[in-house]
Short mmCIF file of C-alpha atoms and ligand atoms in Angstrom, two decimals:
data_model
loop_
_atom_site.label_atom_id
_atom_site.label_comp_id
_atom_site.label_asym_id
_atom_site.label_seq_id
_atom_site.Cartn_x
_atom_site.Cartn_y
_atom_site.Cartn_z
CA MET A 1 81.37 132.75 119.79
CA ASN A 2 83.33 134.38 116.98
CA ILE A 3 86.96 134.26 118.11
CA LEU A 4 88.10 132.10 115.23
CA ARG A 5 87.33 134.27 112.29
CA GLU A 6 89.78 136.95 113.31
CA ASP A 7 92.50 135.06 115.15
CA LEU A 8 92.73 131.86 113.18
CA GLU A 9 91.76 132.84 109.66
CA PRO A 10 95.35 132.41 108.32
CA LEU A 11 95.50 128.83 109.66
CA ARG A 12 91.97 128.10 108.46
CA GLU A 13 92.88 129.28 104.92
CA VAL A 14 96.00 127.06 104.88
CA MET A 15 93.93 124.09 106.06
CA LYS A 16 91.21 124.65 103.44
CA LYS A 17 93.92 124.65 100.75
CA GLN A 18 95.06 121.29 102.19
CA GLY A 19 91.59 119.82 101.65
CA TYR A 20 90.05 120.32 105.09
CA TYR A 21 86.29 120.96 105.22
CA PHE A 22 84.87 123.00 108.12
CA ALA A 23 81.45 121.73 109.27
CA ASN A 24 81.44 124.59 111.78
CA GLU A 25 83.93 126.77 113.60
CA HIS A 26 85.55 123.92 115.60
CA THR A 27 84.71 120.78 113.56
CA VAL A 28 86.77 119.73 110.57
CA LEU A 29 86.75 116.80 108.09
CA LYS A 30 89.25 115.60 105.52
CA THR A 31 89.05 112.72 103.02
CA CYS A 32 91.41 109.95 104.12
CA SER A 33 93.76 108.68 101.40
CA TRP A 34 92.42 105.18 102.06
CA THR A 35 88.86 106.32 101.37
CA ARG A 36 90.15 107.53 98.01
CA ASN A 37 92.08 104.26 97.43
CA ALA A 38 89.04 102.19 98.32
CA LEU A 39 86.84 104.05 95.83
CA THR A 40 89.29 104.19 92.94
CA GLN A 41 91.39 101.02 93.43
CA LYS A 42 89.48 98.81 95.87
CA ARG A 43 92.50 99.00 98.20
CA PHE A 44 91.29 99.22 101.80
CA CYS A 45 92.95 100.45 104.99
CA TYR A 46 94.32 98.15 107.70
CA LYS A 47 91.24 98.93 109.89
CA CYS A 48 89.18 97.28 107.21
CA LYS A 49 91.34 94.17 107.46
CA PHE A 50 91.57 94.15 111.25
CA TYR A 51 88.09 95.43 112.26
CA GLY A 52 85.91 95.34 109.12
CA ILE A 53 85.78 99.13 108.65
CA GLU A 54 84.61 99.95 105.12
CA SER A 55 87.20 102.59 104.19
CA HIS A 56 85.02 104.17 101.48
CA ARG A 57 82.25 104.73 104.05
CA CYS A 58 84.49 106.30 106.72
CA ILE A 59 84.38 109.94 107.87
CA GLN A 60 87.75 111.23 109.14
CA MET A 61 86.99 114.19 111.43
CA SER A 62 87.79 116.15 114.58
CA PRO A 63 85.53 118.34 116.78
CA ALA A 64 88.64 120.10 118.20
CA ALA A 65 90.31 121.42 115.05
CA PHE A 66 92.63 123.93 116.74
CA TRP A 67 93.07 122.59 120.30
CA CYS A 68 95.44 120.13 121.90
CA TRP A 69 97.31 119.66 125.19
CA ASN A 70 100.42 118.32 123.49
CA ALA A 71 102.87 119.42 120.82
CA CYS A 72 104.26 116.01 119.87
CA VAL A 73 107.48 115.99 117.86
CA HIS A 74 106.09 113.38 115.41
CA CYS A 75 102.73 115.13 114.86
CA TRP A 76 101.92 116.03 111.24
CA ARG A 77 99.33 118.58 112.35
CA LEU A 78 99.97 122.18 111.38
CA ARG A 79 100.24 124.20 114.60
CA PRO A 80 99.38 127.91 114.87
CA GLN A 81 103.08 128.65 115.43
CA ASP A 82 103.91 126.97 112.10
CA VAL A 83 102.06 129.82 110.36
CA GLY A 84 103.34 132.58 112.65
CA LEU A 85 100.29 132.71 114.94
CA SER A 86 100.37 132.82 118.75
CA TRP A 87 97.34 130.97 119.93
CA ASN A 88 96.46 129.27 123.21
CA GLU A 89 95.71 125.74 121.93
CA THR A 90 95.04 124.42 125.41
CA ARG A 91 91.94 126.41 126.11
CA MET A 92 89.08 125.14 123.97
CA PRO A 93 85.99 127.25 124.71
CA ASP A 94 82.69 125.52 125.48
CA PHE A 95 80.58 125.35 122.38
CA ASP A 96 76.85 125.05 122.37
CA GLY A 97 74.72 124.50 119.27
CA ASP A 98 72.51 121.64 118.17
CA ILE A 99 74.35 118.30 117.94
CA SER A 100 71.89 116.78 115.48
CA GLU A 101 72.45 119.77 113.20
CA LEU A 102 76.20 119.39 113.58
CA VAL A 103 76.06 115.71 112.57
CA ASP A 104 73.88 116.67 109.57
CA ARG A 105 76.62 119.11 108.54
CA ILE A 106 79.35 116.51 109.04
CA ILE A 107 77.57 113.97 106.84
CA GLU A 108 76.76 116.67 104.29
CA GLY A 109 80.43 117.69 104.35
CA GLN A 110 81.51 114.10 103.67
CA LYS A 111 79.17 113.91 100.68
CA ARG A 112 80.55 117.16 99.31
CA LEU A 113 84.14 116.04 99.74
CA LEU A 114 83.39 112.81 97.80
CA SER A 115 80.92 114.20 95.27
CA GLY A 116 83.53 114.33 92.50
CA TYR A 117 83.87 110.54 92.53
CA LYS A 118 80.36 110.16 91.10
CA VAL A 119 81.81 110.67 87.60
CA HIS A 120 85.24 109.13 88.23
CA SER A 121 85.97 106.51 85.54
CA LYS A 122 87.45 104.04 88.04
CA VAL A 123 84.66 104.25 90.63
CA GLU A 124 81.82 101.73 90.60
CA GLN A 125 78.37 103.28 91.05
CA ARG A 126 77.61 100.86 93.90
CA MET A 127 80.72 101.92 95.80
CA PHE A 128 79.90 105.60 95.27
CA GLU A 129 76.37 105.12 96.56
CA GLU A 130 77.72 103.28 99.60
CA ALA A 131 80.17 106.13 100.22
CA MET A 132 77.21 108.55 100.22
CA ASN A 133 75.88 106.54 103.17
CA PRO A 134 78.78 106.63 105.69
CA LYS A 135 78.95 103.89 108.31
CA HIS A 136 81.97 104.80 110.37
CA VAL A 137 83.57 107.84 111.99
CA ALA A 138 87.29 108.09 112.81
CA ILE A 139 87.40 110.85 115.47
CA SER A 140 91.10 111.60 115.07
CA LEU A 141 92.42 113.82 112.25
CA THR A 142 93.76 116.77 114.31
CA GLY A 143 93.68 118.19 117.87
CA GLU A 144 92.51 116.46 121.06
CA PRO A 145 88.82 115.43 120.75
CA THR A 146 88.33 115.03 124.52
CA LEU A 147 88.67 118.82 124.86
CA TYR A 148 85.29 119.23 123.13
CA ASN A 149 82.62 119.87 125.80
CA LYS A 150 79.91 117.99 123.87
CA LEU A 151 81.91 114.89 122.90
CA GLU A 152 79.48 112.51 124.60
CA ASP A 153 76.47 114.01 122.78
CA LEU A 154 78.35 113.71 119.51
CA LEU A 155 79.09 110.02 120.15
CA LYS A 156 75.44 109.43 121.09
CA GLU A 157 74.16 111.07 117.89
CA PHE A 158 76.54 109.10 115.64
CA HIS A 159 75.54 105.81 117.31
CA LYS A 160 71.84 106.73 117.09
CA ARG A 161 72.32 107.04 113.31
CA GLY A 162 74.04 103.63 113.10
CA LEU A 163 77.62 104.89 112.67
CA SER A 164 80.43 103.19 114.58
CA THR A 165 83.05 105.46 116.19
CA PHE A 166 86.78 105.06 116.75
CA LEU A 167 87.96 107.74 119.19
CA VAL A 168 91.71 108.50 119.05
CA THR A 169 93.09 110.37 122.08
CA ARG A 170 96.29 110.90 124.01
CA GLY A 171 94.41 109.98 127.20
CA VAL A 172 95.10 113.35 128.84
CA ARG A 173 91.48 113.73 130.05
CA PRO A 174 90.67 110.91 132.51
CA ASP A 175 87.85 113.12 133.84
CA VAL A 176 86.16 112.84 130.42
CA LEU A 177 87.17 109.35 129.21
CA LEU A 178 86.47 107.49 132.45
CA ASN A 179 83.08 109.20 132.99
CA LEU A 180 81.57 108.74 129.53
CA GLN A 181 78.16 107.04 129.74
CA GLU A 182 78.13 106.82 125.94
CA LYS A 183 81.47 105.28 125.05
CA PRO A 184 83.08 105.14 121.58
CA SER A 185 82.76 101.83 119.70
CA GLN A 186 86.56 101.49 120.11
CA LEU A 187 88.98 103.66 122.11
CA TYR A 188 92.52 104.39 120.90
CA ILE A 189 95.18 105.66 123.28
CA SER A 190 98.19 107.01 121.37
CA MET A 191 101.52 106.69 123.19
CA GLU A 192 105.13 107.02 122.02
CA ALA A 193 106.83 107.49 125.40
CA TYR A 194 107.00 104.88 128.17
CA ASN A 195 108.17 107.17 130.98
CA ARG A 196 107.67 110.74 132.16
CA GLU A 197 111.08 112.01 131.17
CA MET A 198 110.69 110.78 127.56
CA TYR A 199 107.10 112.12 127.47
CA GLU A 200 108.35 115.61 128.30
CA TRP A 201 110.54 115.91 125.19
CA LEU A 202 108.66 113.64 122.77
CA ASN A 203 105.07 114.67 123.53
CA GLN A 204 105.84 118.17 124.83
CA PRO A 205 102.82 118.64 127.12
CA LEU A 206 101.34 122.16 127.11
CA VAL A 207 99.57 121.69 130.46
CA PRO A 208 100.83 120.63 133.93
CA ARG A 209 100.62 116.96 135.06
CA ALA A 210 99.78 115.62 131.57
CA TRP A 211 101.80 112.41 132.13
CA GLU A 212 100.08 111.79 135.48
CA LYS A 213 96.67 112.37 133.84
CA THR A 214 97.53 109.91 131.08
CA MET A 215 98.57 107.27 133.61
CA GLU A 216 95.31 107.89 135.51
CA THR A 217 93.41 107.17 132.30
CA LEU A 218 95.37 103.96 131.65
CA ARG A 219 94.66 102.67 135.16
CA GLY A 220 90.93 103.13 134.49
CA LEU A 221 90.84 101.16 131.24
CA PRO A 222 91.21 97.45 132.10
CA ASP A 223 87.42 97.17 132.53
CA TYR A 224 86.38 99.85 130.08
CA GLY A 225 83.58 97.79 128.57
CA ARG A 226 84.61 98.62 124.99
CA PRO A 227 87.60 97.43 122.93
CA THR A 228 90.68 99.50 123.72
CA VAL A 229 93.79 99.94 121.61
CA LEU A 230 97.29 100.99 122.65
CA ARG A 231 98.64 102.64 119.51
CA ILE A 232 102.43 102.96 119.61
CA THR A 233 103.93 105.17 116.91
CA LEU A 234 107.43 103.80 116.39
CA MET A 235 110.31 106.09 115.47
CA ARG A 236 113.75 104.66 114.58
CA ASN A 237 116.51 105.81 116.95
CA ILE A 238 113.89 107.13 119.40
CA ASN A 239 111.58 104.46 120.90
CA MET A 240 112.40 101.09 119.35
CA ASP A 241 115.21 99.67 121.53
CA ASP A 242 115.10 97.03 124.29
CA ASN A 243 114.32 99.67 126.93
CA ALA A 244 111.23 100.50 124.89
CA ILE A 245 110.11 96.86 124.94
CA LYS A 246 110.43 96.79 128.73
CA GLY A 247 108.90 100.26 129.12
CA PHE A 248 105.85 99.64 126.93
CA SER A 249 105.31 96.24 128.58
CA LYS A 250 104.80 98.04 131.88
CA ILE A 251 102.32 100.41 130.21
CA ILE A 252 100.49 97.39 128.75
CA ASP A 253 100.38 95.74 132.18
CA ILE A 254 98.59 98.81 133.53
CA MET A 255 96.22 99.41 130.60
CA GLN A 256 95.55 95.78 129.60
CA PRO A 257 94.40 96.84 126.13
CA THR A 258 92.29 94.60 123.90
CA TYR A 259 94.70 95.35 121.07
CA ILE A 260 98.21 96.71 120.65
CA GLU A 261 99.06 98.43 117.34
CA PRO A 262 102.77 99.15 116.88
CA LYS A 263 102.86 101.34 113.78
CA ALA A 264 105.65 103.11 111.88
CA TYR A 265 105.98 106.87 112.17
CA MET A 266 105.38 108.44 108.75
CA TYR A 267 107.64 111.29 107.58
CA VAL A 268 104.78 113.58 106.52
CA GLY A 269 103.28 117.02 107.11
CA ALA A 270 104.62 119.39 109.76
CA SER A 271 106.54 116.55 111.45
CA MET A 272 109.13 116.99 108.66
CA LEU A 273 110.05 120.26 110.40
CA ARG A 274 111.07 118.27 113.52
CA LEU A 275 112.18 114.76 112.48
CA THR A 276 114.04 113.17 109.56
CA LYS A 277 113.29 110.38 107.07
CA GLU A 278 115.78 108.34 109.11
CA ASN A 279 113.19 108.15 111.90
CA MET A 280 110.69 106.29 109.69
CA PRO A 281 111.11 102.50 110.31
CA THR A 282 110.51 99.82 107.69
CA HIS A 283 107.71 97.29 108.02
CA GLU A 284 110.29 94.61 108.83
CA GLU A 285 111.60 96.72 111.74
CA VAL A 286 108.04 97.20 113.01
CA MET A 287 107.43 93.43 112.86
CA SER A 288 110.71 92.69 114.66
CA PHE A 289 109.65 95.13 117.42
CA ALA A 290 106.20 93.49 117.52
CA GLU A 291 107.74 90.03 117.95
CA LYS A 292 109.84 91.17 120.92
CA LEU A 293 106.84 92.95 122.48
CA SER A 294 104.68 89.86 121.93
CA LYS A 295 107.24 87.70 123.76
CA GLU A 296 107.51 90.20 126.62
CA THR A 297 103.75 90.71 127.09
CA GLY A 298 102.17 87.40 126.05
CA TYR A 299 100.02 89.15 123.42
CA PRO A 300 100.17 87.04 120.21
CA ILE A 301 100.62 88.72 116.84
CA ARG A 302 97.28 88.32 115.02
CA SER A 303 97.86 90.26 111.82
CA GLU A 304 99.80 92.94 110.02
CA SER A 305 99.52 95.33 107.10
CA LYS A 306 102.61 96.07 105.09
CA PRO A 307 101.33 99.19 103.25
CA SER A 308 100.57 100.80 106.63
CA ARG A 309 103.67 99.33 108.37
CA ILE A 310 101.59 98.10 111.31
CA ALA A 311 101.16 94.95 113.40
CA LEU A 312 98.18 93.80 115.45
CA LEU A 313 98.70 92.07 118.80
CA SER A 314 95.76 90.76 120.79
CA LYS A 315 94.72 88.06 123.23
CA LEU A 316 91.50 87.79 121.17
CA GLU A 317 91.83 85.17 118.46
CA LYS A 318 89.63 87.20 116.14
CA PRO A 319 89.16 90.97 116.50
CA ILE A 320 85.65 92.38 117.01
CA ARG A 321 84.34 93.60 113.67
CA PHE A 322 82.28 96.73 113.05
CA GLY A 323 81.46 96.60 109.35
CA LYS A 324 81.11 94.12 106.53
CA GLY A 325 84.81 94.66 105.86
CA CYS A 326 86.83 94.55 102.69
CA PRO A 327 86.63 92.11 99.77
CA GLY A 328 88.02 88.79 100.98
CA GLY A 329 87.12 89.64 104.59
CA TRP A 330 89.35 88.75 107.55
CA SER A 331 92.71 87.29 106.70
CA GLY A 332 95.95 86.70 108.59
CA PRO A 333 99.32 88.37 107.83
CA ASP A 334 99.90 89.58 104.25
S1 SF4 B 1 89.55 104.02 109.40
FE1 SF4 B 1 91.25 105.49 109.42
S2 SF4 B 1 92.63 104.76 107.79
FE2 SF4 B 1 90.62 103.75 107.47
S3 SF4 B 1 89.55 105.05 106.04
FE3 SF4 B 1 88.98 105.72 108.10
S4 SF4 B 1 90.38 107.38 108.62
FE4 SF4 B 1 91.25 106.25 106.90
#
């Protein structure tokens, strides 16, 4: 299937200039800033602190580079329209092709992206060698991964090779998420709206019944059999008032997530075309929101990370860990 070369070349070229690596026509990787920080400064991401993810051994990727069912106001993803293209993002074609070969290309891509650190003066050889042997995959980056027709096979192949997987989705595909035999190591549902009306303008669905589909997914998650996370991206003057506390508490009642991660919106990328710096809350504002939500839901605050402006709420005393974690291991609030 060759549709991309002609139609999407302009977007592809922009993305390559922004550091994206294409493992094939629909799969893209990009080095996370925390992978860089871990290698050069031994500063690790909050998922290292919360869940033991070794940031320098993490692949940030998406199998649905150009496809999504939402056009969220806060999204930093470059959309075809942002580069003057008209493109139907909602219709991801079925892709065939060997999954084992695809995972080879993804791992090879990660090694290429990080190869320059071999000679970096601040990078320890041990850390570089560990980075050449990835242990974790963050299936997020861009687009909606549940639109990829071979998502389950991809998860299976990563797990077979000993990589843990965090799948980040908007939950718009209950037909996929609730029927996976091979589930991700941890499932993230991203939500910023707590009712349909707000969802329409904040998450701008590109398909009919997207809110209803999301709610269908949430109702199927209480016994998902894997840790689940409700990720709430907080925007000042948009979804941080007392109505939001009440609204998200109802969502939490339905989903009963293992973890809740209220996290500050970051004024970056294409979102700067739609929002202002004013919408980016401070860490203190995030923690004040987390305290109110904790009171309302009965989920204790277990940790936080100031650099990432995020809190962790959970009924688990200690989160489930997936890697050997960061120097110093698990610790409470900063
Ligand atoms: S887990 Fe997320 S934040 Fe941490 S290194 Fe991977 S992509 Fe970056």
